Amino acid sequence: MTDKLTGYWNEDKKAGIRTHVAVLSLNAFCTETVDRVADSVRGVTPLTHEFGRNEIGLNKQRLESSLLKTALNPNVHSVLVVGYEPKSVEEYVAAFRKTSKKRIESVVVSDAGTLAAIHDGSRKALGLVILASEARREPIQMSDLVFGLKCGGSDTTSGVASNPAVGVATDYIVEHGGTAIFSETTEIIGAEHILAKRAINASVAKRIYAVAKANEDLAMSYGVDLVGTNPVPDNIKGGLSTIEEKSLGAILKAGTSKIMGVLDYEEPAPGKGVYFMDSPSAAQAVLTALAAAGCQIILFSTGTGNPVGTAVAPVVKVTANPRTVKNLGDHIDVDISSVLTGDATLREAGKKVIEAVTAIVNGKSTRNEALNHLEFAPLPGGL
Amino acid sequence: MRSKGARTSSKRCLILRPGDSVALALEDLKAGDLTEFGSLKVRIVESVNFGHKFAVKDIKEGEDVLKHGDVIGRATKDIKVGSHVHIHNIRSLRAGAK
């Protein structure tokens, strides 16, 4: 990669590669306000969901984590938080200010109703959008970036081409001082022994086995047959037969370097190199969690294709399946199908991924960004 | 595909690692197609779609099935060389799968 990387240095001394003005709802019934603000002010990024009342335990923790940490992502320039009543809004703003010096504004819908909140919120969003438009790109280094790694719509081409090609890119990122987080605990089942061998020390190896076992036990406690759940029907149609087969292919996206640690759900990486994050496996949930963990960009290897994206971090779709390039080409950023015809090596395909990443870091739009695939799924159920 | 240890054939298909009991079809294969991996010749006995697997040796019921140089499941019935290998004749060993 010869081109220089650029980004926006924010008040938290972190490099964003985008300047999102996030308009974030705290409750399901603030969605209307957020959507109308987004209609009125061009260039805001709405973040809405169906939750925010009466969650308890792990659900409450995960929801609060996603709502706060998504706003802390370096790609978010500033935040307008929209809540129903003052207490939750005050608590959110206090939690945000505790960790970030970025600009945050707020609107409380119960003050004077939805119409007034739309008016007030639009004015505040307008101010933030004008400010964000003044941000300028400056040089950044690979070591300023955290990459998310995800595979979705997997088929057997994922395991032989797109995951290994992303793995080549991951090795490059790590060699140049960067960080990468891969995830989806169900999809290390059957491949734990390989990851454990790559662990930086015995306690990381032990934790890899432990999170995989906990996930497997959870599946068993539901009496779930993983066939049809994971692999899902489109994986099976694509030729994947078992979770072990899927996992042995999936882990290849994490390259060959040491596994530096196992992170909790949405926990930021404490250092450089490759980390594994314990999480559910549904694409929209993993992408949300990776962005919440601070990933500025996500590499997404796909076999049968998948249009999914996420709101604050561009998602780079890589496929080696020529049929997917033909049928779902609108959603593909990097076509490496030449690997399967024998016309390119995995190393060449990995280089193509790195070149695409460089352009996207520097501002080129991904397909998910251009097509408004800005999914935000803060409260995942399932495995 | 030029990953380490992989062997290719005139019909586009691939044995990922030496010792694997299955190969991957990189084009649609039909009964009678001949696939070759060096000195190993495998006659396809039924349709195997792009991306699906076929046995490159006879696999006995209860035997581990190997791909990526590792165990991807266990045969639930005898699988003849050249046959399609998928959820109808192999099973996961994980998450309590029977």
PDB file of N, CA and C in Angstrom, chain A residues 205-294:
ATOM      1  N   ALA A 205      -5.496 -18.460  25.830  1.00  0.00           N
ATOM      2  CA  ALA A 205      -5.887 -19.756  25.248  1.00  0.00           C
ATOM      3  C   ALA A 205      -7.048 -20.360  26.042  1.00  0.00           C
ATOM      4  N   LYS A 206      -6.933 -20.276  27.354  1.00  0.00           N
ATOM      5  CA  LYS A 206      -7.953 -20.845  28.235  1.00  0.00           C
ATOM      6  C   LYS A 206      -9.296 -20.129  28.033  1.00  0.00           C
ATOM      7  N   ARG A 207      -9.208 -18.816  27.880  1.00  0.00           N
ATOM      8  CA  ARG A 207     -10.429 -18.019  27.702  1.00  0.00           C
ATOM      9  C   ARG A 207     -11.091 -18.327  26.344  1.00  0.00           C
ATOM     10  N   ILE A 208     -10.287 -18.594  25.324  1.00  0.00           N
ATOM     11  CA  ILE A 208     -10.844 -18.958  24.009  1.00  0.00           C
ATOM     12  C   ILE A 208     -11.687 -20.232  24.153  1.00  0.00           C
ATOM     13  N   TYR A 209     -11.118 -21.248  24.821  1.00  0.00           N
ATOM     14  CA  TYR A 209     -11.894 -22.480  25.050  1.00  0.00           C
ATOM     15  C   TYR A 209     -13.139 -22.198  25.887  1.00  0.00           C
ATOM     16  N   ALA A 210     -12.993 -21.320  26.892  1.00  0.00           N
ATOM     17  CA  ALA A 210     -14.101 -21.067  27.822  1.00  0.00           C
ATOM     18  C   ALA A 210     -15.285 -20.376  27.135  1.00  0.00           C
ATOM     19  N   VAL A 211     -15.015 -19.354  26.312  1.00  0.00           N
ATOM     20  CA  VAL A 211     -16.145 -18.653  25.677  1.00  0.00           C
ATOM     21  C   VAL A 211     -16.828 -19.553  24.640  1.00  0.00           C
ATOM     22  N   ALA A 212     -16.043 -20.386  23.935  1.00  0.00           N
ATOM     23  CA  ALA A 212     -16.645 -21.308  22.966  1.00  0.00           C
ATOM     24  C   ALA A 212     -17.521 -22.333  23.685  1.00  0.00           C
ATOM     25  N   LYS A 213     -17.028 -22.832  24.820  1.00  0.00           N
ATOM     26  CA  LYS A 213     -17.801 -23.828  25.563  1.00  0.00           C
ATOM     27  C   LYS A 213     -19.092 -23.211  26.108  1.00  0.00           C
ATOM     28  N   ALA A 214     -18.992 -21.987  26.629  1.00  0.00           N
ATOM     29  CA  ALA A 214     -20.188 -21.313  27.166  1.00  0.00           C
ATOM     30  C   ALA A 214     -21.229 -21.138  26.066  1.00  0.00           C
ATOM     31  N   ASN A 215     -20.774 -20.802  24.859  1.00  0.00           N
ATOM     32  CA  ASN A 215     -21.684 -20.614  23.737  1.00  0.00           C
ATOM     33  C   ASN A 215     -22.325 -21.945  23.337  1.00  0.00           C
ATOM     34  N   GLU A 216     -21.508 -23.002  23.316  1.00  0.00           N
ATOM     35  CA  GLU A 216     -22.007 -24.333  22.961  1.00  0.00           C
ATOM     36  C   GLU A 216     -23.013 -24.812  24.020  1.00  0.00           C
ATOM     37  N   ASP A 217     -22.692 -24.565  25.295  1.00  0.00           N
ATOM     38  CA  ASP A 217     -23.607 -24.943  26.380  1.00  0.00           C
ATOM     39  C   ASP A 217     -24.930 -24.195  26.261  1.00  0.00           C
ATOM     40  N   LEU A 218     -24.850 -22.924  25.862  1.00  0.00           N
ATOM     41  CA  LEU A 218     -26.071 -22.122  25.709  1.00  0.00           C
ATOM     42  C   LEU A 218     -26.956 -22.722  24.613  1.00  0.00           C
ATOM     43  N   ALA A 219     -26.316 -23.087  23.485  1.00  0.00           N
ATOM     44  CA  ALA A 219     -27.070 -23.728  22.394  1.00  0.00           C
ATOM     45  C   ALA A 219     -27.747 -24.992  22.908  1.00  0.00           C
ATOM     46  N   MET A 220     -26.996 -25.794  23.687  1.00  0.00           N
ATOM     47  CA  MET A 220     -27.544 -27.052  24.185  1.00  0.00           C
ATOM     48  C   MET A 220     -28.668 -26.825  25.183  1.00  0.00           C
ATOM     49  N   SER A 221     -28.555 -25.733  25.991  1.00  0.00           N
ATOM     50  CA  SER A 221     -29.589 -25.458  26.994  1.00  0.00           C
ATOM     51  C   SER A 221     -30.921 -25.093  26.336  1.00  0.00           C
ATOM     52  N   TYR A 222     -30.851 -24.577  25.114  1.00  0.00           N
ATOM     53  CA  TYR A 222     -32.077 -24.293  24.370  1.00  0.00           C
ATOM     54  C   TYR A 222     -32.553 -25.530  23.600  1.00  0.00           C
ATOM     55  N   GLY A 223     -31.745 -26.591  23.643  1.00  0.00           N
ATOM     56  CA  GLY A 223     -32.068 -27.778  22.851  1.00  0.00           C
ATOM     57  C   GLY A 223     -31.934 -27.505  21.364  1.00  0.00           C
ATOM     58  N   VAL A 224     -31.075 -26.539  21.023  1.00  0.00           N
ATOM     59  CA  VAL A 224     -30.965 -26.113  19.635  1.00  0.00           C
ATOM     60  C   VAL A 224     -30.091 -27.092  18.851  1.00  0.00           C
ATOM     61  N   ASP A 225     -30.558 -27.469  17.671  1.00  0.00           N
ATOM     62  CA  ASP A 225     -29.703 -28.181  16.730  1.00  0.00           C
ATOM     63  C   ASP A 225     -29.025 -27.096  15.900  1.00  0.00           C
ATOM     64  N   LEU A 226     -27.713 -27.024  15.988  1.00  0.00           N
ATOM     65  CA  LEU A 226     -27.018 -25.949  15.272  1.00  0.00           C
ATOM     66  C   LEU A 226     -27.208 -26.039  13.758  1.00  0.00           C
ATOM     67  N   VAL A 227     -27.481 -27.257  13.246  1.00  0.00           N
ATOM     68  CA  VAL A 227     -27.735 -27.363  11.801  1.00  0.00           C
ATOM     69  C   VAL A 227     -29.068 -26.678  11.499  1.00  0.00           C
ATOM     70  N   GLY A 228     -29.048 -25.665  10.671  1.00  0.00           N
ATOM     71  CA  GLY A 228     -30.256 -24.889  10.376  1.00  0.00           C
ATOM     72  C   GLY A 228     -30.278 -23.606  11.176  1.00  0.00           C
ATOM     73  N   THR A 229     -29.520 -23.565  12.306  1.00  0.00           N
ATOM     74  CA  THR A 229     -29.394 -22.332  13.087  1.00  0.00           C
ATOM     75  C   THR A 229     -28.051 -21.690  12.753  1.00  0.00           C
ATOM     76  N   ASN A 230     -27.024 -22.478  12.809  1.00  0.00           N
ATOM     77  CA  ASN A 230     -25.706 -22.077  12.363  1.00  0.00           C
ATOM     78  C   ASN A 230     -24.933 -23.352  12.041  1.00  0.00           C
ATOM     79  N   PRO A 231     -24.667 -23.706  10.829  1.00  0.00           N
ATOM     80  CA  PRO A 231     -24.924 -22.942   9.604  1.00  0.00           C
ATOM     81  C   PRO A 231     -26.421 -22.678   9.341  1.00  0.00           C
ATOM     82  N   VAL A 232     -26.705 -21.487   8.820  1.00  0.00           N
ATOM     83  CA  VAL A 232     -28.068 -21.105   8.450  1.00  0.00           C
ATOM     84  C   VAL A 232     -28.391 -21.677   7.064  1.00  0.00           C
ATOM     85  N   PRO A 233     -29.679 -21.645   6.659  1.00  0.00           N
ATOM     86  CA  PRO A 233     -30.037 -22.276   5.372  1.00  0.00           C
ATOM     87  C   PRO A 233     -29.229 -21.795   4.159  1.00  0.00           C
ATOM     88  N   ASP A 234     -28.883 -20.485   4.093  1.00  0.00           N
ATOM     89  CA  ASP A 234     -28.116 -20.056   2.912  1.00  0.00           C
ATOM     90  C   ASP A 234     -26.683 -20.580   2.956  1.00  0.00           C
ATOM     91  N   ASN A 235     -26.122 -20.780   4.170  1.00  0.00           N
ATOM     92  CA  ASN A 235     -24.801 -21.428   4.285  1.00  0.00           C
ATOM     93  C   ASN A 235     -24.881 -22.849   3.739  1.00  0.00           C
ATOM     94  N   ILE A 236     -25.954 -23.573   4.122  1.00  0.00           N
ATOM     95  CA  ILE A 236     -26.110 -24.980   3.736  1.00  0.00           C
ATOM     96  C   ILE A 236     -26.290 -25.085   2.223  1.00  0.00           C
ATOM     97  N   LYS A 237     -27.093 -24.195   1.665  1.00  0.00           N
ATOM     98  CA  LYS A 237     -27.280 -24.178   0.208  1.00  0.00           C
ATOM     99  C   LYS A 237     -25.936 -23.936  -0.476  1.00  0.00           C
ATOM    100  N   GLY A 238     -25.095 -23.107   0.159  1.00  0.00           N
ATOM    101  CA  GLY A 238     -23.772 -22.802  -0.392  1.00  0.00           C
ATOM    102  C   GLY A 238     -22.762 -23.924  -0.214  1.00  0.00           C
ATOM    103  N   GLY A 239     -23.170 -25.004   0.490  1.00  0.00           N
ATOM    104  CA  GLY A 239     -22.301 -26.172   0.589  1.00  0.00           C
ATOM    105  C   GLY A 239     -21.708 -26.431   1.964  1.00  0.00           C
ATOM    106  N   LEU A 240     -21.937 -25.524   2.929  1.00  0.00           N
ATOM    107  CA  LEU A 240     -21.407 -25.756   4.274  1.00  0.00           C
ATOM    108  C   LEU A 240     -22.318 -26.723   5.022  1.00  0.00           C
ATOM    109  N   SER A 241     -21.704 -27.750   5.633  1.00  0.00           N
ATOM    110  CA  SER A 241     -22.509 -28.815   6.237  1.00  0.00           C
ATOM    111  C   SER A 241     -22.600 -28.721   7.750  1.00  0.00           C
ATOM    112  N   THR A 242     -21.532 -28.254   8.403  1.00  0.00           N
ATOM    113  CA  THR A 242     -21.499 -28.282   9.871  1.00  0.00           C
ATOM    114  C   THR A 242     -20.881 -26.992  10.409  1.00  0.00           C
ATOM    115  N   ILE A 243     -21.106 -26.751  11.703  1.00  0.00           N
ATOM    116  CA  ILE A 243     -20.514 -25.569  12.330  1.00  0.00           C
ATOM    117  C   ILE A 243     -18.985 -25.666  12.322  1.00  0.00           C
ATOM    118  N   GLU A 244     -18.453 -26.893  12.469  1.00  0.00           N
ATOM    119  CA  GLU A 244     -16.989 -27.030  12.451  1.00  0.00           C
ATOM    120  C   GLU A 244     -16.411 -26.561  11.109  1.00  0.00           C
ATOM    121  N   GLU A 245     -17.076 -26.992  10.029  1.00  0.00           N
ATOM    122  CA  GLU A 245     -16.604 -26.612   8.696  1.00  0.00           C
ATOM    123  C   GLU A 245     -16.661 -25.098   8.523  1.00  0.00           C
ATOM    124  N   LYS A 246     -17.763 -24.504   8.995  1.00  0.00           N
ATOM    125  CA  LYS A 246     -17.916 -23.055   8.881  1.00  0.00           C
ATOM    126  C   LYS A 246     -16.836 -22.346   9.698  1.00  0.00           C
ATOM    127  N   SER A 247     -16.619 -22.828  10.926  1.00  0.00           N
ATOM    128  CA  SER A 247     -15.638 -22.189  11.816  1.00  0.00           C
ATOM    129  C   SER A 247     -14.220 -22.280  11.266  1.00  0.00           C
ATOM    130  N   LEU A 248     -13.849 -23.469  10.747  1.00  0.00           N
ATOM    131  CA  LEU A 248     -12.482 -23.652  10.231  1.00  0.00           C
ATOM    132  C   LEU A 248     -12.208 -22.689   9.078  1.00  0.00           C
ATOM    133  N   GLY A 249     -13.255 -22.350   8.322  1.00  0.00           N
ATOM    134  CA  GLY A 249     -13.108 -21.337   7.269  1.00  0.00           C
ATOM    135  C   GLY A 249     -13.164 -19.929   7.827  1.00  0.00           C
ATOM    136  N   ALA A 250     -14.044 -19.716   8.810  1.00  0.00           N
ATOM    137  CA  ALA A 250     -14.282 -18.361   9.331  1.00  0.00           C
ATOM    138  C   ALA A 250     -13.048 -17.763  10.000  1.00  0.00           C
ATOM    139  N   ILE A 251     -12.315 -18.599  10.750  1.00  0.00           N
ATOM    140  CA  ILE A 251     -11.185 -18.041  11.504  1.00  0.00           C
ATOM    141  C   ILE A 251     -10.039 -17.587  10.602  1.00  0.00           C
ATOM    142  N   LEU A 252     -10.069 -18.013   9.328  1.00  0.00           N
ATOM    143  CA  LEU A 252      -8.974 -17.637   8.429  1.00  0.00           C
ATOM    144  C   LEU A 252      -8.942 -16.125   8.185  1.00  0.00           C
ATOM    145  N   LYS A 253     -10.089 -15.444   8.406  1.00  0.00           N
ATOM    146  CA  LYS A 253     -10.096 -13.993   8.185  1.00  0.00           C
ATOM    147  C   LYS A 253      -9.244 -13.261   9.199  1.00  0.00           C
ATOM    148  N   ALA A 254      -8.946 -13.920  10.304  1.00  0.00           N
ATOM    149  CA  ALA A 254      -8.141 -13.287  11.356  1.00  0.00           C
ATOM    150  C   ALA A 254      -6.645 -13.462  11.116  1.00  0.00           C
ATOM    151  N   GLY A 255      -6.259 -13.946   9.929  1.00  0.00           N
ATOM    152  CA  GLY A 255      -4.841 -14.015   9.584  1.00  0.00           C
ATOM    153  C   GLY A 255      -4.089 -15.040  10.406  1.00  0.00           C
ATOM    154  N   THR A 256      -2.802 -14.782  10.588  1.00  0.00           N
ATOM    155  CA  THR A 256      -1.935 -15.790  11.206  1.00  0.00           C
ATOM    156  C   THR A 256      -1.168 -15.270  12.423  1.00  0.00           C
ATOM    157  N   SER A 257      -1.389 -14.015  12.814  1.00  0.00           N
ATOM    158  CA  SER A 257      -0.593 -13.475  13.926  1.00  0.00           C
ATOM    159  C   SER A 257      -1.169 -13.932  15.270  1.00  0.00           C
ATOM    160  N   LYS A 258      -0.495 -13.566  16.323  1.00  0.00           N
ATOM    161  CA  LYS A 258      -0.912 -13.976  17.674  1.00  0.00           C
ATOM    162  C   LYS A 258      -2.285 -13.383  18.040  1.00  0.00           C
ATOM    163  N   ILE A 259      -3.077 -14.146  18.807  1.00  0.00           N
ATOM    164  CA  ILE A 259      -4.327 -13.611  19.361  1.00  0.00           C
ATOM    165  C   ILE A 259      -3.960 -12.946  20.697  1.00  0.00           C
ATOM    166  N   MET A 260      -4.135 -11.632  20.760  1.00  0.00           N
ATOM    167  CA  MET A 260      -3.632 -10.864  21.904  1.00  0.00           C
ATOM    168  C   MET A 260      -4.560 -10.911  23.116  1.00  0.00           C
ATOM    169  N   GLY A 261      -5.854 -11.197  22.874  1.00  0.00           N
ATOM    170  CA  GLY A 261      -6.764 -11.230  24.010  1.00  0.00           C
ATOM    171  C   GLY A 261      -8.177 -11.564  23.580  1.00  0.00           C
ATOM    172  N   VAL A 262      -9.025 -11.866  24.562  1.00  0.00           N
ATOM    173  CA  VAL A 262     -10.449 -12.106  24.322  1.00  0.00           C
ATOM    174  C   VAL A 262     -11.206 -10.954  24.983  1.00  0.00           C
ATOM    175  N   LEU A 263     -12.015 -10.270  24.192  1.00  0.00           N
ATOM    176  CA  LEU A 263     -12.744  -9.093  24.678  1.00  0.00           C
ATOM    177  C   LEU A 263     -14.182  -9.470  25.012  1.00  0.00           C
ATOM    178  N   ASP A 264     -14.760  -8.773  25.980  1.00  0.00           N
ATOM    179  CA  ASP A 264     -16.192  -8.894  26.220  1.00  0.00           C
ATOM    180  C   ASP A 264     -16.942  -8.182  25.100  1.00  0.00           C
ATOM    181  N   TYR A 265     -18.240  -8.399  25.069  1.00  0.00           N
ATOM    182  CA  TYR A 265     -19.122  -7.760  24.090  1.00  0.00           C
ATOM    183  C   TYR A 265     -18.899  -6.234  24.081  1.00  0.00           C
ATOM    184  N   GLU A 266     -18.514  -5.698  22.949  1.00  0.00           N
ATOM    185  CA  GLU A 266     -18.317  -4.256  22.728  1.00  0.00           C
ATOM    186  C   GLU A 266     -17.154  -3.651  23.503  1.00  0.00           C
ATOM    187  N   GLU A 267     -16.288  -4.510  24.065  1.00  0.00           N
ATOM    188  CA  GLU A 267     -15.133  -3.979  24.797  1.00  0.00           C
ATOM    189  C   GLU A 267     -14.053  -3.528  23.803  1.00  0.00           C
ATOM    190  N   PRO A 268     -13.555  -2.302  23.941  1.00  0.00           N
ATOM    191  CA  PRO A 268     -12.488  -1.863  23.046  1.00  0.00           C
ATOM    192  C   PRO A 268     -11.206  -2.665  23.267  1.00  0.00           C
ATOM    193  N   ALA A 269     -10.404  -2.820  22.202  1.00  0.00           N
ATOM    194  CA  ALA A 269      -9.131  -3.532  22.328  1.00  0.00           C
ATOM    195  C   ALA A 269      -8.168  -2.683  23.152  1.00  0.00           C
ATOM    196  N   PRO A 270      -7.513  -3.280  24.159  1.00  0.00           N
ATOM    197  CA  PRO A 270      -6.598  -2.502  24.994  1.00  0.00           C
ATOM    198  C   PRO A 270      -5.209  -2.304  24.374  1.00  0.00           C
ATOM    199  N   GLY A 271      -4.919  -2.969  23.255  1.00  0.00           N
ATOM    200  CA  GLY A 271      -3.589  -2.826  22.644  1.00  0.00           C
ATOM    201  C   GLY A 271      -3.674  -3.064  21.153  1.00  0.00           C
ATOM    202  N   LYS A 272      -2.522  -3.281  20.531  1.00  0.00           N
ATOM    203  CA  LYS A 272      -2.473  -3.506  19.084  1.00  0.00           C
ATOM    204  C   LYS A 272      -2.473  -5.008  18.788  1.00  0.00           C
ATOM    205  N   GLY A 273      -2.781  -5.338  17.535  1.00  0.00           N
ATOM    206  CA  GLY A 273      -2.776  -6.744  17.124  1.00  0.00           C
ATOM    207  C   GLY A 273      -4.191  -7.291  17.011  1.00  0.00           C
ATOM    208  N   VAL A 274      -4.300  -8.619  16.950  1.00  0.00           N
ATOM    209  CA  VAL A 274      -5.599  -9.263  16.722  1.00  0.00           C
ATOM    210  C   VAL A 274      -6.242  -9.672  18.051  1.00  0.00           C
ATOM    211  N   TYR A 275      -7.504  -9.308  18.210  1.00  0.00           N
ATOM    212  CA  TYR A 275      -8.306  -9.681  19.386  1.00  0.00           C
ATOM    213  C   TYR A 275      -9.554 -10.435  18.943  1.00  0.00           C
ATOM    214  N   PHE A 276     -10.045 -11.283  19.831  1.00  0.00           N
ATOM    215  CA  PHE A 276     -11.342 -11.936  19.595  1.00  0.00           C
ATOM    216  C   PHE A 276     -12.366 -11.336  20.559  1.00  0.00           C
ATOM    217  N   MET A 277     -13.547 -10.977  20.052  1.00  0.00           N
ATOM    218  CA  MET A 277     -14.615 -10.458  20.901  1.00  0.00           C
ATOM    219  C   MET A 277     -15.729 -11.507  21.046  1.00  0.00           C
ATOM    220  N   ASP A 278     -16.057 -11.831  22.280  1.00  0.00           N
ATOM    221  CA  ASP A 278     -17.127 -12.790  22.586  1.00  0.00           C
ATOM    222  C   ASP A 278     -18.466 -12.123  22.253  1.00  0.00           C
ATOM    223  N   SER A 279     -19.201 -12.668  21.292  1.00  0.00           N
ATOM    224  CA  SER A 279     -20.456 -12.016  20.890  1.00  0.00           C
ATOM    225  C   SER A 279     -21.382 -13.002  20.197  1.00  0.00           C
ATOM    226  N   PRO A 280     -22.667 -12.621  20.091  1.00  0.00           N
ATOM    227  CA  PRO A 280     -23.564 -13.396  19.223  1.00  0.00           C
ATOM    228  C   PRO A 280     -23.100 -13.300  17.766  1.00  0.00           C
ATOM    229  N   SER A 281     -23.775 -14.008  16.869  1.00  0.00           N
ATOM    230  CA  SER A 281     -23.250 -14.128  15.506  1.00  0.00           C
ATOM    231  C   SER A 281     -24.061 -13.449  14.408  1.00  0.00           C
ATOM    232  N   ALA A 282     -25.268 -12.962  14.702  1.00  0.00           N
ATOM    233  CA  ALA A 282     -26.068 -12.352  13.634  1.00  0.00           C
ATOM    234  C   ALA A 282     -25.340 -11.121  13.104  1.00  0.00           C
ATOM    235  N   ALA A 283     -25.314 -10.968  11.779  1.00  0.00           N
ATOM    236  CA  ALA A 283     -24.472  -9.937  11.157  1.00  0.00           C
ATOM    237  C   ALA A 283     -24.760  -8.544  11.696  1.00  0.00           C
ATOM    238  N   GLN A 284     -26.047  -8.155  11.754  1.00  0.00           N
ATOM    239  CA  GLN A 284     -26.356  -6.784  12.160  1.00  0.00           C
ATOM    240  C   GLN A 284     -25.917  -6.528  13.591  1.00  0.00           C
ATOM    241  N   ALA A 285     -26.003  -7.567  14.444  1.00  0.00           N
ATOM    242  CA  ALA A 285     -25.597  -7.431  15.843  1.00  0.00           C
ATOM    243  C   ALA A 285     -24.078  -7.340  15.968  1.00  0.00           C
ATOM    244  N   VAL A 286     -23.363  -8.170  15.220  1.00  0.00           N
ATOM    245  CA  VAL A 286     -21.897  -8.151  15.294  1.00  0.00           C
ATOM    246  C   VAL A 286     -21.359  -6.822  14.774  1.00  0.00           C
ATOM    247  N   LEU A 287     -21.918  -6.338  13.662  1.00  0.00           N
ATOM    248  CA  LEU A 287     -21.436  -5.070  13.102  1.00  0.00           C
ATOM    249  C   LEU A 287     -21.664  -3.936  14.093  1.00  0.00           C
ATOM    250  N   THR A 288     -22.841  -3.936  14.729  1.00  0.00           N
ATOM    251  CA  THR A 288     -23.137  -2.917  15.744  1.00  0.00           C
ATOM    252  C   THR A 288     -22.129  -3.012  16.889  1.00  0.00           C
ATOM    253  N   ALA A 289     -21.843  -4.242  17.323  1.00  0.00           N
ATOM    254  CA  ALA A 289     -20.926  -4.446  18.447  1.00  0.00           C
ATOM    255  C   ALA A 289     -19.488  -4.049  18.076  1.00  0.00           C
ATOM    256  N   LEU A 290     -19.068  -4.354  16.851  1.00  0.00           N
ATOM    257  CA  LEU A 290     -17.710  -3.984  16.426  1.00  0.00           C
ATOM    258  C   LEU A 290     -17.567  -2.459  16.358  1.00  0.00           C
ATOM    259  N   ALA A 291     -18.597  -1.793  15.831  1.00  0.00           N
ATOM    260  CA  ALA A 291     -18.554  -0.322  15.778  1.00  0.00           C
ATOM    261  C   ALA A 291     -18.546   0.249  17.196  1.00  0.00           C
ATOM    262  N   ALA A 292     -19.316  -0.371  18.096  1.00  0.00           N
ATOM    263  CA  ALA A 292     -19.354   0.103  19.479  1.00  0.00           C
ATOM    264  C   ALA A 292     -18.010  -0.121  20.177  1.00  0.00           C
ATOM    265  N   ALA A 293     -17.291  -1.149  19.760  1.00  0.00           N
ATOM    266  CA  ALA A 293     -15.964  -1.407  20.339  1.00  0.00           C
ATOM    267  C   ALA A 293     -14.920  -0.436  19.782  1.00  0.00           C
ATOM    268  N   GLY A 294     -15.320   0.411  18.848  1.00  0.00           N
ATOM    269  CA  GLY A 294     -14.420   1.454  18.364  1.00  0.00           C
ATOM    270  C   GLY A 294     -13.824   1.209  16.991  1.00  0.00           C
TER     271      GLY A 294
END
